[in-house]
Amino acid sequence: KLLYHLEKEEQMPDGMCVDAEGKLWVACIDGGRVIRIDPETGKRIQTVRLPTPRITSCCFGGKDYSEMYVTSAYDGLDETTLAKEPHAGEIFKITGLGVKGIPQNFYAA
């Protein structure tokens, strides 16, 4: 079933994760943001804008999983664009979201 229809400015979904409240966080590649979606209502409930457009993935970490780490890409950007997007390809740490992630599951090989 369709969970959420991205707005034009959100572009395309890429990597995603789930927080402790069961909400879905989606990295919007070429949208310069990570959005939080309530899977029960299908509504976007939070947007975190980042200083570069090619946002590729997100996950929670830190001592208590209250930090979000967001990756970005620089592939596909020409030199002129890279000069305008100096943060392309960087990893960002976001704090103060008011929500925590959940520990990853480990599986025995």
Tab-separated table of N, CA and C in Angstrom:
chain	number	residue	atom	x	y	z
A	1	LYS	N	0.844	-1.189	0.000
A	1	LYS	CA	0.000	0.000	0.000
A	1	LYS	C	0.879	1.239	0.000
A	2	LEU	N	0.390	2.281	-0.594
A	2	LEU	CA	1.105	3.548	-0.626
A	2	LEU	C	1.102	4.152	0.776
A	3	LEU	N	2.291	4.501	1.255
A	3	LEU	CA	2.420	5.059	2.598
A	3	LEU	C	2.411	6.582	2.574
A	4	TYR	N	3.126	7.153	1.588
A	4	TYR	CA	3.266	8.604	1.531
A	4	TYR	C	3.643	8.989	0.113
A	5	HIS	N	3.052	10.038	-0.398
A	5	HIS	CA	3.382	10.551	-1.725
A	5	HIS	C	4.286	11.757	-1.542
A	6	LEU	N	5.550	11.653	-2.000
A	6	LEU	CA	6.497	12.745	-1.824
A	6	LEU	C	6.061	13.981	-2.603
A	7	GLU	N	6.280	15.138	-1.984
A	7	GLU	CA	6.020	16.410	-2.630
A	7	GLU	C	7.113	16.650	-3.673
A	8	LYS	N	6.855	17.526	-4.630
A	8	LYS	CA	7.813	17.792	-5.697
A	8	LYS	C	9.183	18.204	-5.157
A	9	GLU	N	9.203	19.083	-4.151
A	9	GLU	CA	10.472	19.579	-3.626
A	9	GLU	C	11.227	18.511	-2.821
A	10	GLU	N	10.550	17.442	-2.430
A	10	GLU	CA	11.215	16.364	-1.698
A	10	GLU	C	11.964	15.421	-2.643
A	11	GLN	N	11.659	15.479	-3.914
A	11	GLN	CA	12.315	14.697	-4.959
A	11	GLN	C	12.086	13.206	-4.796
A	12	MET	N	13.169	12.430	-4.597
A	12	MET	CA	13.080	10.968	-4.551
A	12	MET	C	13.507	10.428	-3.197
A	13	PRO	N	12.884	9.333	-2.750
A	13	PRO	CA	13.332	8.718	-1.503
A	13	PRO	C	14.621	7.936	-1.724
A	14	ASP	N	15.423	7.855	-0.682
A	14	ASP	CA	16.636	7.035	-0.735
A	14	ASP	C	16.676	6.241	0.565
A	15	GLY	N	17.774	6.292	1.327
A	15	GLY	CA	17.870	5.512	2.554
A	15	GLY	C	16.884	5.983	3.607
A	16	MET	N	16.561	5.078	4.533
A	16	MET	CA	15.597	5.420	5.574
A	16	MET	C	15.848	4.610	6.834
A	17	CYS	N	15.229	5.047	7.926
A	17	CYS	CA	15.313	4.337	9.203
A	17	CYS	C	14.031	4.596	9.987
A	18	VAL	N	13.892	3.895	11.104
A	18	VAL	CA	12.707	4.016	11.956
A	18	VAL	C	13.154	4.488	13.336
A	19	ASP	N	12.362	5.355	13.954
A	19	ASP	CA	12.701	5.813	15.304
A	19	ASP	C	11.946	4.986	16.355
A	20	ALA	N	12.195	5.288	17.631
A	20	ALA	CA	11.616	4.535	18.739
A	20	ALA	C	10.094	4.687	18.821
A	21	GLU	N	9.545	5.692	18.161
A	21	GLU	CA	8.096	5.890	18.143
A	21	GLU	C	7.443	5.219	16.941
A	22	GLY	N	8.242	4.519	16.145
A	22	GLY	CA	7.709	3.822	14.977
A	22	GLY	C	7.497	4.709	13.762
A	23	LYS	N	8.082	5.899	13.785
A	23	LYS	CA	7.961	6.811	12.647
A	23	LYS	C	9.104	6.556	11.670
A	24	LEU	N	8.849	6.783	10.406
A	24	LEU	CA	9.805	6.521	9.338
A	24	LEU	C	10.535	7.806	8.960
A	25	TRP	N	11.865	7.742	8.900
A	25	TRP	CA	12.699	8.861	8.465
A	25	TRP	C	13.228	8.519	7.084
A	26	VAL	N	13.057	9.432	6.131
A	26	VAL	CA	13.432	9.168	4.741
A	26	VAL	C	14.387	10.253	4.250
A	27	ALA	N	15.530	9.809	3.727
A	27	ALA	CA	16.481	10.727	3.090
A	27	ALA	C	15.953	11.037	1.692
A	28	CYS	N	15.886	12.299	1.335
A	28	CYS	CA	15.357	12.720	0.036
A	28	CYS	C	16.505	13.142	-0.867
A	29	ILE	N	16.924	12.236	-1.735
A	29	ILE	CA	18.039	12.540	-2.622
A	29	ILE	C	17.585	13.608	-3.618
A	30	ASP	N	18.417	14.580	-3.813
A	30	ASP	CA	18.160	15.765	-4.630
A	30	ASP	C	17.112	16.686	-4.021
A	31	GLY	N	16.659	16.365	-2.799
A	31	GLY	CA	15.707	17.217	-2.104
A	31	GLY	C	16.327	17.978	-0.948
A	32	GLY	N	17.566	17.620	-0.570
A	32	GLY	CA	18.275	18.352	0.476
A	32	GLY	C	17.652	18.262	1.844
A	33	ARG	N	17.036	17.126	2.147
A	33	ARG	CA	16.336	17.016	3.427
A	33	ARG	C	16.121	15.571	3.843
A	34	VAL	N	15.782	15.432	5.113
A	34	VAL	CA	15.292	14.178	5.662
A	34	VAL	C	13.902	14.497	6.195
A	35	ILE	N	12.949	13.629	5.899
A	35	ILE	CA	11.590	13.861	6.383
A	35	ILE	C	11.162	12.723	7.308
A	36	ARG	N	10.307	13.057	8.263
A	36	ARG	CA	9.754	12.073	9.198
A	36	ARG	C	8.288	11.876	8.837
A	37	ILE	N	7.921	10.630	8.656
A	37	ILE	CA	6.562	10.297	8.230
A	37	ILE	C	5.901	9.417	9.280
A	38	ASP	N	4.639	9.695	9.558
A	38	ASP	CA	3.847	8.840	10.432
A	38	ASP	C	3.210	7.760	9.564
A	39	PRO	N	3.620	6.495	9.707
A	39	PRO	CA	3.080	5.451	8.837
A	39	PRO	C	1.601	5.153	9.077
A	40	GLU	N	1.092	5.547	10.239
A	40	GLU	CA	-0.332	5.326	10.529
A	40	GLU	C	-1.228	6.297	9.768
A	41	THR	N	-0.783	7.558	9.678
A	41	THR	CA	-1.613	8.583	9.035
A	41	THR	C	-1.160	8.905	7.619
A	42	GLY	N	0.081	8.534	7.289
A	42	GLY	CA	0.624	8.878	5.979
A	42	GLY	C	1.000	10.340	5.848
A	43	LYS	N	1.150	11.028	6.966
A	43	LYS	CA	1.478	12.463	6.959
A	43	LYS	C	2.945	12.695	7.296
A	44	ARG	N	3.523	13.704	6.651
A	44	ARG	CA	4.866	14.163	7.008
A	44	ARG	C	4.726	14.980	8.282
A	45	ILE	N	5.527	14.662	9.290
A	45	ILE	CA	5.392	15.363	10.564
A	45	ILE	C	6.637	16.164	10.947
A	46	GLN	N	7.710	15.998	10.189
A	46	GLN	CA	8.922	16.768	10.484
A	46	GLN	C	9.803	16.803	9.239
A	47	THR	N	10.481	17.914	9.057
A	47	THR	CA	11.436	18.062	7.965
A	47	THR	C	12.720	18.649	8.518
A	48	VAL	N	13.850	18.029	8.166
A	48	VAL	CA	15.160	18.551	8.539
A	48	VAL	C	15.881	18.870	7.235
A	49	ARG	N	16.128	20.148	6.996
A	49	ARG	CA	16.834	20.575	5.786
A	49	ARG	C	18.339	20.526	6.030
A	50	LEU	N	19.064	20.152	4.984
A	50	LEU	CA	20.513	20.052	5.074
A	50	LEU	C	21.155	20.949	4.026
A	51	PRO	N	22.442	21.292	4.207
A	51	PRO	CA	23.084	22.280	3.332
A	51	PRO	C	23.616	21.735	2.003
A	52	THR	N	23.069	20.633	1.546
A	52	THR	CA	23.456	20.068	0.257
A	52	THR	C	22.284	19.238	-0.268
A	53	PRO	N	22.081	19.135	-1.558
A	53	PRO	CA	20.875	18.483	-2.078
A	53	PRO	C	20.888	16.954	-2.093
A	54	ARG	N	22.022	16.305	-2.307
A	54	ARG	CA	22.041	14.860	-2.551
A	54	ARG	C	22.133	14.065	-1.248
A	55	ILE	N	21.046	14.057	-0.492
A	55	ILE	CA	20.974	13.353	0.788
A	55	ILE	C	20.646	11.886	0.503
A	56	THR	N	21.498	10.978	1.015
A	56	THR	CA	21.400	9.581	0.606
A	56	THR	C	20.877	8.618	1.657
A	57	SER	N	21.149	8.851	2.930
A	57	SER	CA	20.692	7.907	3.945
A	57	SER	C	20.719	8.556	5.315
A	58	CYS	N	20.081	7.881	6.283
A	58	CYS	CA	20.029	8.385	7.644
A	58	CYS	C	19.952	7.210	8.610
A	59	CYS	N	20.508	7.412	9.804
A	59	CYS	CA	20.397	6.402	10.856
A	59	CYS	C	20.609	7.097	12.197
A	60	PHE	N	20.129	6.453	13.250
A	60	PHE	CA	20.317	6.981	14.597
A	60	PHE	C	21.534	6.336	15.228
A	61	GLY	N	22.224	7.094	16.082
A	61	GLY	CA	23.396	6.579	16.774
A	61	GLY	C	23.686	7.404	17.998
A	62	GLY	N	24.893	7.281	18.485
A	62	GLY	CA	25.271	7.960	19.712
A	62	GLY	C	24.964	7.077	20.914
A	63	LYS	N	25.379	7.545	22.076
A	63	LYS	CA	25.241	6.762	23.300
A	63	LYS	C	23.807	6.301	23.564
A	64	ASP	N	22.856	7.179	23.353
A	64	ASP	CA	21.457	6.828	23.626
A	64	ASP	C	20.579	6.891	22.373
A	65	TYR	N	21.189	6.825	21.204
A	65	TYR	CA	20.488	6.840	19.911
A	65	TYR	C	19.689	8.125	19.678
A	66	SER	N	20.154	9.231	20.276
A	66	SER	CA	19.449	10.503	20.098
A	66	SER	C	20.065	11.372	19.007
A	67	GLU	N	21.127	10.892	18.375
A	67	GLU	CA	21.769	11.621	17.286
A	67	GLU	C	21.413	10.952	15.966
A	68	MET	N	21.161	11.754	14.967
A	68	MET	CA	20.921	11.201	13.637
A	68	MET	C	22.131	11.517	12.774
A	69	TYR	N	22.582	10.512	12.055
A	69	TYR	CA	23.686	10.667	11.116
A	69	TYR	C	23.121	10.579	9.711
A	70	VAL	N	23.497	11.535	8.883
A	70	VAL	CA	22.941	11.645	7.530
A	70	VAL	C	24.100	11.703	6.535
A	71	THR	N	24.020	10.867	5.517
A	71	THR	CA	25.052	10.868	4.484
A	71	THR	C	24.569	11.626	3.253
A	72	SER	N	25.537	12.115	2.497
A	72	SER	CA	25.228	12.819	1.254
A	72	SER	C	26.202	12.361	0.181
A	73	ALA	N	25.889	12.663	-1.053
A	73	ALA	CA	26.719	12.237	-2.176
A	73	ALA	C	27.192	13.429	-2.985
A	74	TYR	N	28.281	13.228	-3.692
A	74	TYR	CA	28.754	14.245	-4.618
A	74	TYR	C	28.843	13.693	-6.031
A	75	ASP	N	28.599	12.393	-6.211
A	75	ASP	CA	28.656	11.806	-7.546
A	75	ASP	C	27.581	12.422	-8.437
A	76	GLY	N	27.895	12.580	-9.672
A	76	GLY	CA	26.949	13.150	-10.616
A	76	GLY	C	26.931	14.670	-10.647
A	77	LEU	N	27.732	15.306	-9.803
A	77	LEU	CA	27.778	16.771	-9.779
A	77	LEU	C	29.026	17.235	-10.525
A	78	ASP	N	28.848	18.160	-11.445
A	78	ASP	CA	30.001	18.678	-12.185
A	78	ASP	C	30.761	19.692	-11.319
A	79	GLU	N	31.907	20.145	-11.805
A	79	GLU	CA	32.764	21.041	-11.018
A	79	GLU	C	32.074	22.348	-10.641
A	80	THR	N	31.275	22.871	-11.541
A	80	THR	CA	30.565	24.119	-11.258
A	80	THR	C	29.576	23.922	-10.110
A	81	THR	N	28.837	22.821	-10.160
A	81	THR	CA	27.868	22.527	-9.099
A	81	THR	C	28.581	22.248	-7.785
A	82	LEU	N	29.669	21.488	-7.837
A	82	LEU	CA	30.427	21.195	-6.618
A	82	LEU	C	30.957	22.467	-5.965
A	83	ALA	N	31.332	23.455	-6.774
A	83	ALA	CA	31.799	24.725	-6.222
A	83	ALA	C	30.676	25.428	-5.458
A	84	LYS	N	29.424	25.241	-5.907
A	84	LYS	CA	28.260	25.844	-5.240
A	84	LYS	C	27.760	24.994	-4.078
A	85	GLU	N	28.142	23.723	-4.058
A	85	GLU	CA	27.691	22.776	-3.034
A	85	GLU	C	28.893	22.211	-2.275
A	86	PRO	N	29.585	23.024	-1.480
A	86	PRO	CA	30.806	22.563	-0.821
A	86	PRO	C	30.587	21.444	0.204
A	87	HIS	N	29.355	21.215	0.632
A	87	HIS	CA	29.085	20.167	1.630
A	87	HIS	C	28.687	18.833	1.007
A	88	ALA	N	28.622	18.781	-0.315
A	88	ALA	CA	28.264	17.527	-0.984
A	88	ALA	C	29.269	16.449	-0.632
A	89	GLY	N	28.786	15.265	-0.290
A	89	GLY	CA	29.648	14.147	0.068
A	89	GLY	C	29.982	14.069	1.547
A	90	GLU	N	29.509	15.003	2.335
A	90	GLU	CA	29.807	15.002	3.768
A	90	GLU	C	28.796	14.171	4.545
A	91	ILE	N	29.153	13.852	5.789
A	91	ILE	CA	28.257	13.179	6.732
A	91	ILE	C	27.884	14.208	7.791
A	92	PHE	N	26.604	14.280	8.113
A	92	PHE	CA	26.100	15.268	9.070
A	92	PHE	C	25.599	14.574	10.332
A	93	LYS	N	25.793	15.228	11.485
A	93	LYS	CA	25.228	14.768	12.746
A	93	LYS	C	24.157	15.770	13.161
A	94	ILE	N	22.966	15.270	13.397
A	94	ILE	CA	21.842	16.119	13.789
A	94	ILE	C	21.456	15.767	15.216
A	95	THR	N	21.362	16.792	16.056
A	95	THR	CA	20.957	16.598	17.449
A	95	THR	C	19.718	17.437	17.722
A	96	GLY	N	19.089	17.190	18.852
A	96	GLY	CA	17.938	17.992	19.256
A	96	GLY	C	16.655	17.668	18.524
A	97	LEU	N	16.535	16.465	17.973
A	97	LEU	CA	15.321	16.092	17.248
A	97	LEU	C	14.146	15.796	18.182
A	98	GLY	N	14.442	15.500	19.451
A	98	GLY	CA	13.370	15.184	20.390
A	98	GLY	C	12.854	13.762	20.247
A	99	VAL	N	13.593	12.932	19.551
A	99	VAL	CA	13.214	11.540	19.357
A	99	VAL	C	14.485	10.707	19.287
A	100	LYS	N	14.377	9.450	19.644
A	100	LYS	CA	15.527	8.560	19.611
A	100	LYS	C	15.294	7.429	18.620
A	101	GLY	N	16.397	6.861	18.194
A	101	GLY	CA	16.332	5.697	17.328
A	101	GLY	C	16.301	4.434	18.168
A	102	ILE	N	16.341	3.313	17.492
A	102	ILE	CA	16.351	2.018	18.171
A	102	ILE	C	17.645	1.292	17.815
A	103	PRO	N	18.137	0.463	18.752
A	103	PRO	CA	19.365	-0.292	18.443
A	103	PRO	C	19.153	-1.214	17.247
A	104	GLN	N	20.236	-1.455	16.539
A	104	GLN	CA	20.172	-2.359	15.398
A	104	GLN	C	20.044	-3.798	15.876
A	105	ASN	N	19.522	-4.648	15.036
A	105	ASN	CA	19.433	-6.068	15.327
A	105	ASN	C	20.680	-6.764	14.824
A	106	PHE	N	21.223	-7.642	15.612
A	106	PHE	CA	22.375	-8.442	15.195
A	106	PHE	C	21.894	-9.867	14.934
A	107	TYR	N	22.368	-10.437	13.889
A	107	TYR	CA	22.009	-11.797	13.527
A	107	TYR	C	23.247	-12.651	13.494
A	108	ALA	N	23.142	-13.843	14.015
A	108	ALA	CA	24.268	-14.775	13.969
A	108	ALA	C	24.436	-15.288	12.548
A	109	ALA	N	25.674	-15.463	12.153
A	109	ALA	CA	25.954	-15.958	10.793
A	109	ALA	C	25.754	-17.453	10.707
